[in-house]
PDB file of C-alpha atoms in Angstrom:
ATOM      1  CA  MET A   1     -49.599  56.356 129.773  1.00  0.00           C
ATOM      2  CA  ASP A   2     -46.549  54.119 129.557  1.00  0.00           C
ATOM      3  CA  VAL A   3     -43.123  55.377 128.577  1.00  0.00           C
ATOM      4  CA  ILE A   4     -42.430  54.942 124.858  1.00  0.00           C
ATOM      5  CA  THR A   5     -38.935  53.545 124.278  1.00  0.00           C
ATOM      6  CA  ALA A   6     -37.056  53.401 121.004  1.00  0.00           C
ATOM      7  CA  ASN A   7     -33.615  51.893 120.458  1.00  0.00           C
ATOM      8  CA  HIS A   8     -31.501  52.697 117.419  1.00  0.00           C
ATOM      9  CA  GLU A   9     -28.014  51.769 116.284  1.00  0.00           C
ATOM     10  CA  LEU A  10     -26.036  53.957 113.900  1.00  0.00           C
ATOM     11  CA  LYS A  11     -22.788  52.819 112.321  1.00  0.00           C
ATOM     12  CA  ALA A  12     -20.043  55.333 111.561  1.00  0.00           C
ATOM     13  CA  LYS A  13     -16.662  55.025 109.858  1.00  0.00           C
ATOM     14  CA  VAL A  14     -14.837  56.979 112.569  1.00  0.00           C
ATOM     15  CA  SER A  15     -13.704  55.874 116.003  1.00  0.00           C
ATOM     16  CA  PRO A  16     -16.095  55.998 118.953  1.00  0.00           C
ATOM     17  CA  LYS A  17     -13.874  58.500 120.765  1.00  0.00           C
ATOM     18  CA  ARG A  18     -13.858  60.938 117.816  1.00  0.00           C
ATOM     19  CA  MET A  19     -17.649  60.732 117.370  1.00  0.00           C
ATOM     20  CA  PHE A  20     -18.212  61.181 121.107  1.00  0.00           C
ATOM     21  CA  GLU A  21     -15.884  64.176 121.299  1.00  0.00           C
ATOM     22  CA  ALA A  22     -17.356  65.811 118.187  1.00  0.00           C
ATOM     23  CA  ILE A  23     -20.978  65.409 119.260  1.00  0.00           C
ATOM     24  CA  VAL A  24     -20.837  65.550 123.051  1.00  0.00           C
ATOM     25  CA  ILE A  25     -17.734  67.497 124.044  1.00  0.00           C
ATOM     26  CA  HIS A  26     -17.378  69.904 121.107  1.00  0.00           C
ATOM     27  CA  GLY A  27     -21.001  69.727 119.914  1.00  0.00           C
ATOM     28  CA  PRO A  28     -22.154  73.139 121.179  1.00  0.00           C
ATOM     29  CA  LYS A  29     -19.570  74.853 118.943  1.00  0.00           C
ATOM     30  CA  LEU A  30     -19.081  72.273 116.192  1.00  0.00           C
ATOM     31  CA  LEU A  31     -22.654  71.244 115.324  1.00  0.00           C
ATOM     32  CA  PRO A  32     -23.955  74.731 114.406  1.00  0.00           C
ATOM     33  CA  LYS A  33     -20.840  75.202 112.263  1.00  0.00           C
ATOM     34  CA  ILE A  34     -21.115  71.971 110.282  1.00  0.00           C
ATOM     35  CA  ALA A  35     -24.921  71.482 110.325  1.00  0.00           C
ATOM     36  CA  PRO A  36     -26.429  75.005 110.197  1.00  0.00           C
ATOM     37  CA  ARG A  37     -29.544  73.803 108.352  1.00  0.00           C
ATOM     38  CA  ALA A  38     -30.296  71.494 111.294  1.00  0.00           C
ATOM     39  CA  ILE A  39     -28.927  73.385 114.332  1.00  0.00           C
ATOM     40  CA  LYS A  40     -28.705  77.161 114.610  1.00  0.00           C
ATOM     41  CA  SER A  41     -26.891  77.248 117.966  1.00  0.00           C
ATOM     42  CA  ILE A  42     -26.468  75.445 121.263  1.00  0.00           C
ATOM     43  CA  ASP A  43     -26.461  77.796 124.238  1.00  0.00           C
ATOM     44  CA  ILE A  44     -25.403  76.821 127.750  1.00  0.00           C
ATOM     45  CA  LEU A  45     -28.029  78.448 129.988  1.00  0.00           C
ATOM     46  CA  GLN A  46     -26.772  77.096 133.296  1.00  0.00           C
ATOM     47  CA  GLY A  47     -23.498  75.412 134.240  1.00  0.00           C
ATOM     48  CA  HIS A  48     -20.424  74.863 132.093  1.00  0.00           C
ATOM     49  CA  GLY A  49     -21.734  72.268 129.651  1.00  0.00           C
ATOM     50  CA  GLY A  50     -21.111  69.197 131.807  1.00  0.00           C
ATOM     51  CA  VAL A  51     -23.319  67.220 134.164  1.00  0.00           C
ATOM     52  CA  GLY A  52     -26.106  69.333 135.652  1.00  0.00           C
ATOM     53  CA  SER A  53     -25.897  71.952 132.903  1.00  0.00           C
ATOM     54  CA  ILE A  54     -28.970  73.179 131.125  1.00  0.00           C
ATOM     55  CA  ARG A  55     -28.605  73.919 127.466  1.00  0.00           C
ATOM     56  CA  GLN A  56     -30.881  75.153 124.742  1.00  0.00           C
ATOM     57  CA  ILE A  57     -30.609  73.720 121.242  1.00  0.00           C
ATOM     58  CA  ASN A  58     -31.913  76.346 118.814  1.00  0.00           C
ATOM     59  CA  PHE A  59     -33.169  75.376 115.382  1.00  0.00           C
ATOM     60  CA  PRO A  60     -33.168  77.529 112.237  1.00  0.00           C
ATOM     61  CA  ASN A  61     -36.176  79.409 110.926  1.00  0.00           C
ATOM     62  CA  GLY A  62     -38.600  77.048 109.259  1.00  0.00           C
ATOM     63  CA  ALA A  63     -37.975  74.194 111.689  1.00  0.00           C
ATOM     64  CA  PRO A  64     -41.118  72.639 113.216  1.00  0.00           C
ATOM     65  CA  PHE A  65     -40.202  74.175 116.609  1.00  0.00           C
ATOM     66  CA  PRO A  66     -37.700  76.875 117.605  1.00  0.00           C
ATOM     67  CA  TYR A  67     -35.768  75.114 120.395  1.00  0.00           C
ATOM     68  CA  ILE A  68     -35.419  72.301 122.904  1.00  0.00           C
ATOM     69  CA  ARG A  69     -34.106  72.779 126.438  1.00  0.00           C
ATOM     70  CA  GLU A  70     -32.351  69.875 128.062  1.00  0.00           C
ATOM     71  CA  LYS A  71     -30.493  68.997 131.221  1.00  0.00           C
ATOM     72  CA  VAL A  72     -27.243  67.060 130.896  1.00  0.00           C
ATOM     73  CA  ASP A  73     -27.388  64.058 133.231  1.00  0.00           C
ATOM     74  CA  VAL A  74     -24.248  62.052 132.323  1.00  0.00           C
ATOM     75  CA  VAL A  75     -21.027  62.791 130.439  1.00  0.00           C
ATOM     76  CA  ASP A  76     -18.892  59.683 130.860  1.00  0.00           C
ATOM     77  CA  THR A  77     -15.705  60.264 128.852  1.00  0.00           C
ATOM     78  CA  GLU A  78     -14.225  56.913 129.885  1.00  0.00           C
ATOM     79  CA  ASN A  79     -17.148  54.748 128.770  1.00  0.00           C
ATOM     80  CA  LEU A  80     -18.293  57.189 126.038  1.00  0.00           C
ATOM     81  CA  VAL A  81     -21.836  57.598 127.359  1.00  0.00           C
ATOM     82  CA  PHE A  82     -23.970  60.746 127.232  1.00  0.00           C
ATOM     83  CA  LYS A  83     -27.398  61.127 128.835  1.00  0.00           C
ATOM     84  CA  ALA A  84     -29.686  64.138 128.714  1.00  0.00           C
ATOM     85  CA  ARG A  85     -33.291  64.941 129.529  1.00  0.00           C
ATOM     86  CA  ALA A  86     -35.220  67.295 127.243  1.00  0.00           C
ATOM     87  CA  PHE A  87     -37.846  69.055 129.322  1.00  0.00           C
ATOM     88  CA  GLU A  88     -39.075  72.065 127.350  1.00  0.00           C
ATOM     89  CA  SER A  89     -40.026  72.655 123.738  1.00  0.00           C
ATOM     90  CA  ARG A  90     -42.993  73.765 121.711  1.00  0.00           C
ATOM     91  CA  MET A  91     -42.739  70.294 120.195  1.00  0.00           C
ATOM     92  CA  PHE A  92     -43.983  68.891 123.510  1.00  0.00           C
ATOM     93  CA  ALA A  93     -47.323  70.759 123.372  1.00  0.00           C
ATOM     94  CA  ASP A  94     -49.873  68.645 125.220  1.00  0.00           C
ATOM     95  CA  LYS A  95     -48.174  65.341 124.484  1.00  0.00           C
ATOM     96  CA  ILE A  96     -44.817  65.123 126.240  1.00  0.00           C
ATOM     97  CA  GLU A  97     -43.528  65.657 129.786  1.00  0.00           C
ATOM     98  CA  ALA A  98     -39.891  64.875 128.944  1.00  0.00           C
ATOM     99  CA  ILE A  99     -37.638  62.948 126.587  1.00  0.00           C
ATOM    100  CA  HIS A 100     -34.719  61.036 128.098  1.00  0.00           C
ATOM    101  CA  SER A 101     -31.942  60.082 125.711  1.00  0.00           C
ATOM    102  CA  THR A 102     -28.839  57.963 126.059  1.00  0.00           C
ATOM    103  CA  GLN A 103     -25.999  57.789 123.556  1.00  0.00           C
ATOM    104  CA  LYS A 104     -23.370  55.052 123.901  1.00  0.00           C
ATOM    105  CA  TYR A 105     -20.417  55.015 121.513  1.00  0.00           C
ATOM    106  CA  GLU A 106     -18.857  51.567 120.977  1.00  0.00           C
ATOM    107  CA  ASP A 107     -16.021  50.206 118.846  1.00  0.00           C
ATOM    108  CA  SER A 108     -17.328  48.340 115.798  1.00  0.00           C
ATOM    109  CA  GLY A 109     -14.092  46.360 115.364  1.00  0.00           C
ATOM    110  CA  ASP A 110     -13.292  47.819 111.940  1.00  0.00           C
ATOM    111  CA  GLY A 111     -11.942  51.227 112.953  1.00  0.00           C
ATOM    112  CA  GLY A 112     -15.404  52.722 113.130  1.00  0.00           C
ATOM    113  CA  CYS A 113     -18.102  52.798 115.772  1.00  0.00           C
ATOM    114  CA  ILE A 114     -21.645  51.929 116.579  1.00  0.00           C
ATOM    115  CA  VAL A 115     -23.670  54.594 118.316  1.00  0.00           C
ATOM    116  CA  LYS A 116     -26.414  53.032 120.395  1.00  0.00           C
ATOM    117  CA  LEU A 117     -29.266  55.451 121.026  1.00  0.00           C
ATOM    118  CA  THR A 118     -32.070  54.935 123.474  1.00  0.00           C
ATOM    119  CA  VAL A 119     -34.886  57.456 123.536  1.00  0.00           C
ATOM    120  CA  GLU A 120     -37.600  57.348 126.200  1.00  0.00           C
ATOM    121  CA  ILE A 121     -40.621  59.567 125.654  1.00  0.00           C
ATOM    122  CA  HIS A 122     -42.519  60.304 128.845  1.00  0.00           C
ATOM    123  CA  PRO A 123     -45.988  61.269 127.620  1.00  0.00           C
ATOM    124  CA  LYS A 124     -48.564  63.383 129.376  1.00  0.00           C
ATOM    125  CA  ASP A 125     -51.755  61.642 130.463  1.00  0.00           C
ATOM    126  CA  GLY A 126     -54.047  60.915 127.548  1.00  0.00           C
ATOM    127  CA  ALA A 127     -51.473  61.731 124.860  1.00  0.00           C
ATOM    128  CA  GLU A 128     -51.586  59.713 121.652  1.00  0.00           C
ATOM    129  CA  PHE A 129     -48.585  59.039 119.416  1.00  0.00           C
ATOM    130  CA  ASN A 130     -48.512  57.742 115.902  1.00  0.00           C
ATOM    131  CA  GLU A 131     -45.697  56.348 113.779  1.00  0.00           C
ATOM    132  CA  GLU A 132     -45.181  59.724 112.060  1.00  0.00           C
ATOM    133  CA  ASP A 133     -44.441  61.395 115.429  1.00  0.00           C
ATOM    134  CA  ARG A 134     -41.688  58.848 116.045  1.00  0.00           C
ATOM    135  CA  LYS A 135     -40.149  59.066 112.565  1.00  0.00           C
ATOM    136  CA  VAL A 136     -39.395  62.806 112.833  1.00  0.00           C
ATOM    137  CA  GLY A 137     -36.973  62.487 115.757  1.00  0.00           C
ATOM    138  CA  LYS A 138     -35.351  59.363 114.337  1.00  0.00           C
ATOM    139  CA  ALA A 139     -34.666  61.019 110.951  1.00  0.00           C
ATOM    140  CA  PHE A 140     -33.246  64.138 112.613  1.00  0.00           C
ATOM    141  CA  GLY A 141     -30.838  62.088 114.732  1.00  0.00           C
ATOM    142  CA  ARG A 142     -29.636  60.079 111.738  1.00  0.00           C
ATOM    143  CA  GLU A 143     -29.045  63.282 109.763  1.00  0.00           C
ATOM    144  CA  ILE A 144     -26.911  64.859 112.508  1.00  0.00           C
ATOM    145  CA  PHE A 145     -24.786  61.727 113.010  1.00  0.00           C
ATOM    146  CA  SER A 146     -24.276  61.402 109.255  1.00  0.00           C
ATOM    147  CA  ILE A 147     -23.159  65.040 108.937  1.00  0.00           C
ATOM    148  CA  VAL A 148     -20.690  64.614 111.811  1.00  0.00           C
ATOM    149  CA  GLU A 149     -19.319  61.392 110.351  1.00  0.00           C
ATOM    150  CA  GLU A 150     -18.750  63.011 106.928  1.00  0.00           C
ATOM    151  CA  TYR A 151     -17.113  66.048 108.524  1.00  0.00           C
ATOM    152  CA  LEU A 152     -14.738  63.960 110.632  1.00  0.00           C
ATOM    153  CA  ILE A 153     -13.729  61.822 107.649  1.00  0.00           C
ATOM    154  CA  ALA A 154     -13.004  64.972 105.611  1.00  0.00           C
ATOM    155  CA  HIS A 155     -11.145  66.615 108.538  1.00  0.00           C
ATOM    156  CA  PRO A 156      -8.921  63.989 110.219  1.00  0.00           C
ATOM    157  CA  ASP A 157      -7.316  66.735 112.357  1.00  0.00           C
ATOM    158  CA  VAL A 158     -10.619  67.430 114.159  1.00  0.00           C
ATOM    159  CA  CYS A 159     -11.011  65.469 117.423  1.00  0.00           C
ATOM    160  CA  PRO A 160      -7.999  63.254 116.641  1.00  0.00           C
TER     161      PRO A 160
END
C-alpha cells in the first residue's frame, strides 16, 4: 500500500524559536507538566534526547493506547526542524509499520509562527484507513500545540 501523507499548518502567537524549544528541546520535561491529560511522561530509552535517541511517549490511563516509541532523526536548531519516526505502539496493531513526522517552525511575520507538520503513515500490506483514523492524530497534535502556545503566552519567561 502507498504511503499516506498529511500536511497541516498550525498558527501560534509565539515566536518559532520559543515553540520549537518548548516542544522539541524541553518537551520531555515540559509537556507532561503542562499537558498531563494528554501526555503522562516522555522517557529517553536510548541516547541523550538528540538525533539517534529513542524515546517513549507515555499516555495517561484511559488513552486509546499506552505509549508510542519513536526514534529522533533530526533536531535542527538553526532551521527549527524536528523529524522523528514512530515505530512501536499498540495503536499500530495490524495497520502501521511506522509513522514519520516532520515539524518545521517558521516566522509568520506578526511575531508568531506557523508550524508546518508533515505526517507520513507507512501502512502494512492490506491495511485500510478511514477518515476517522486520520482525525484522531490530527486532533491530538492540534491540542498539544494549543496547550503549549497558551502556556508560553502566560509564561513569557519560559523559553525566552
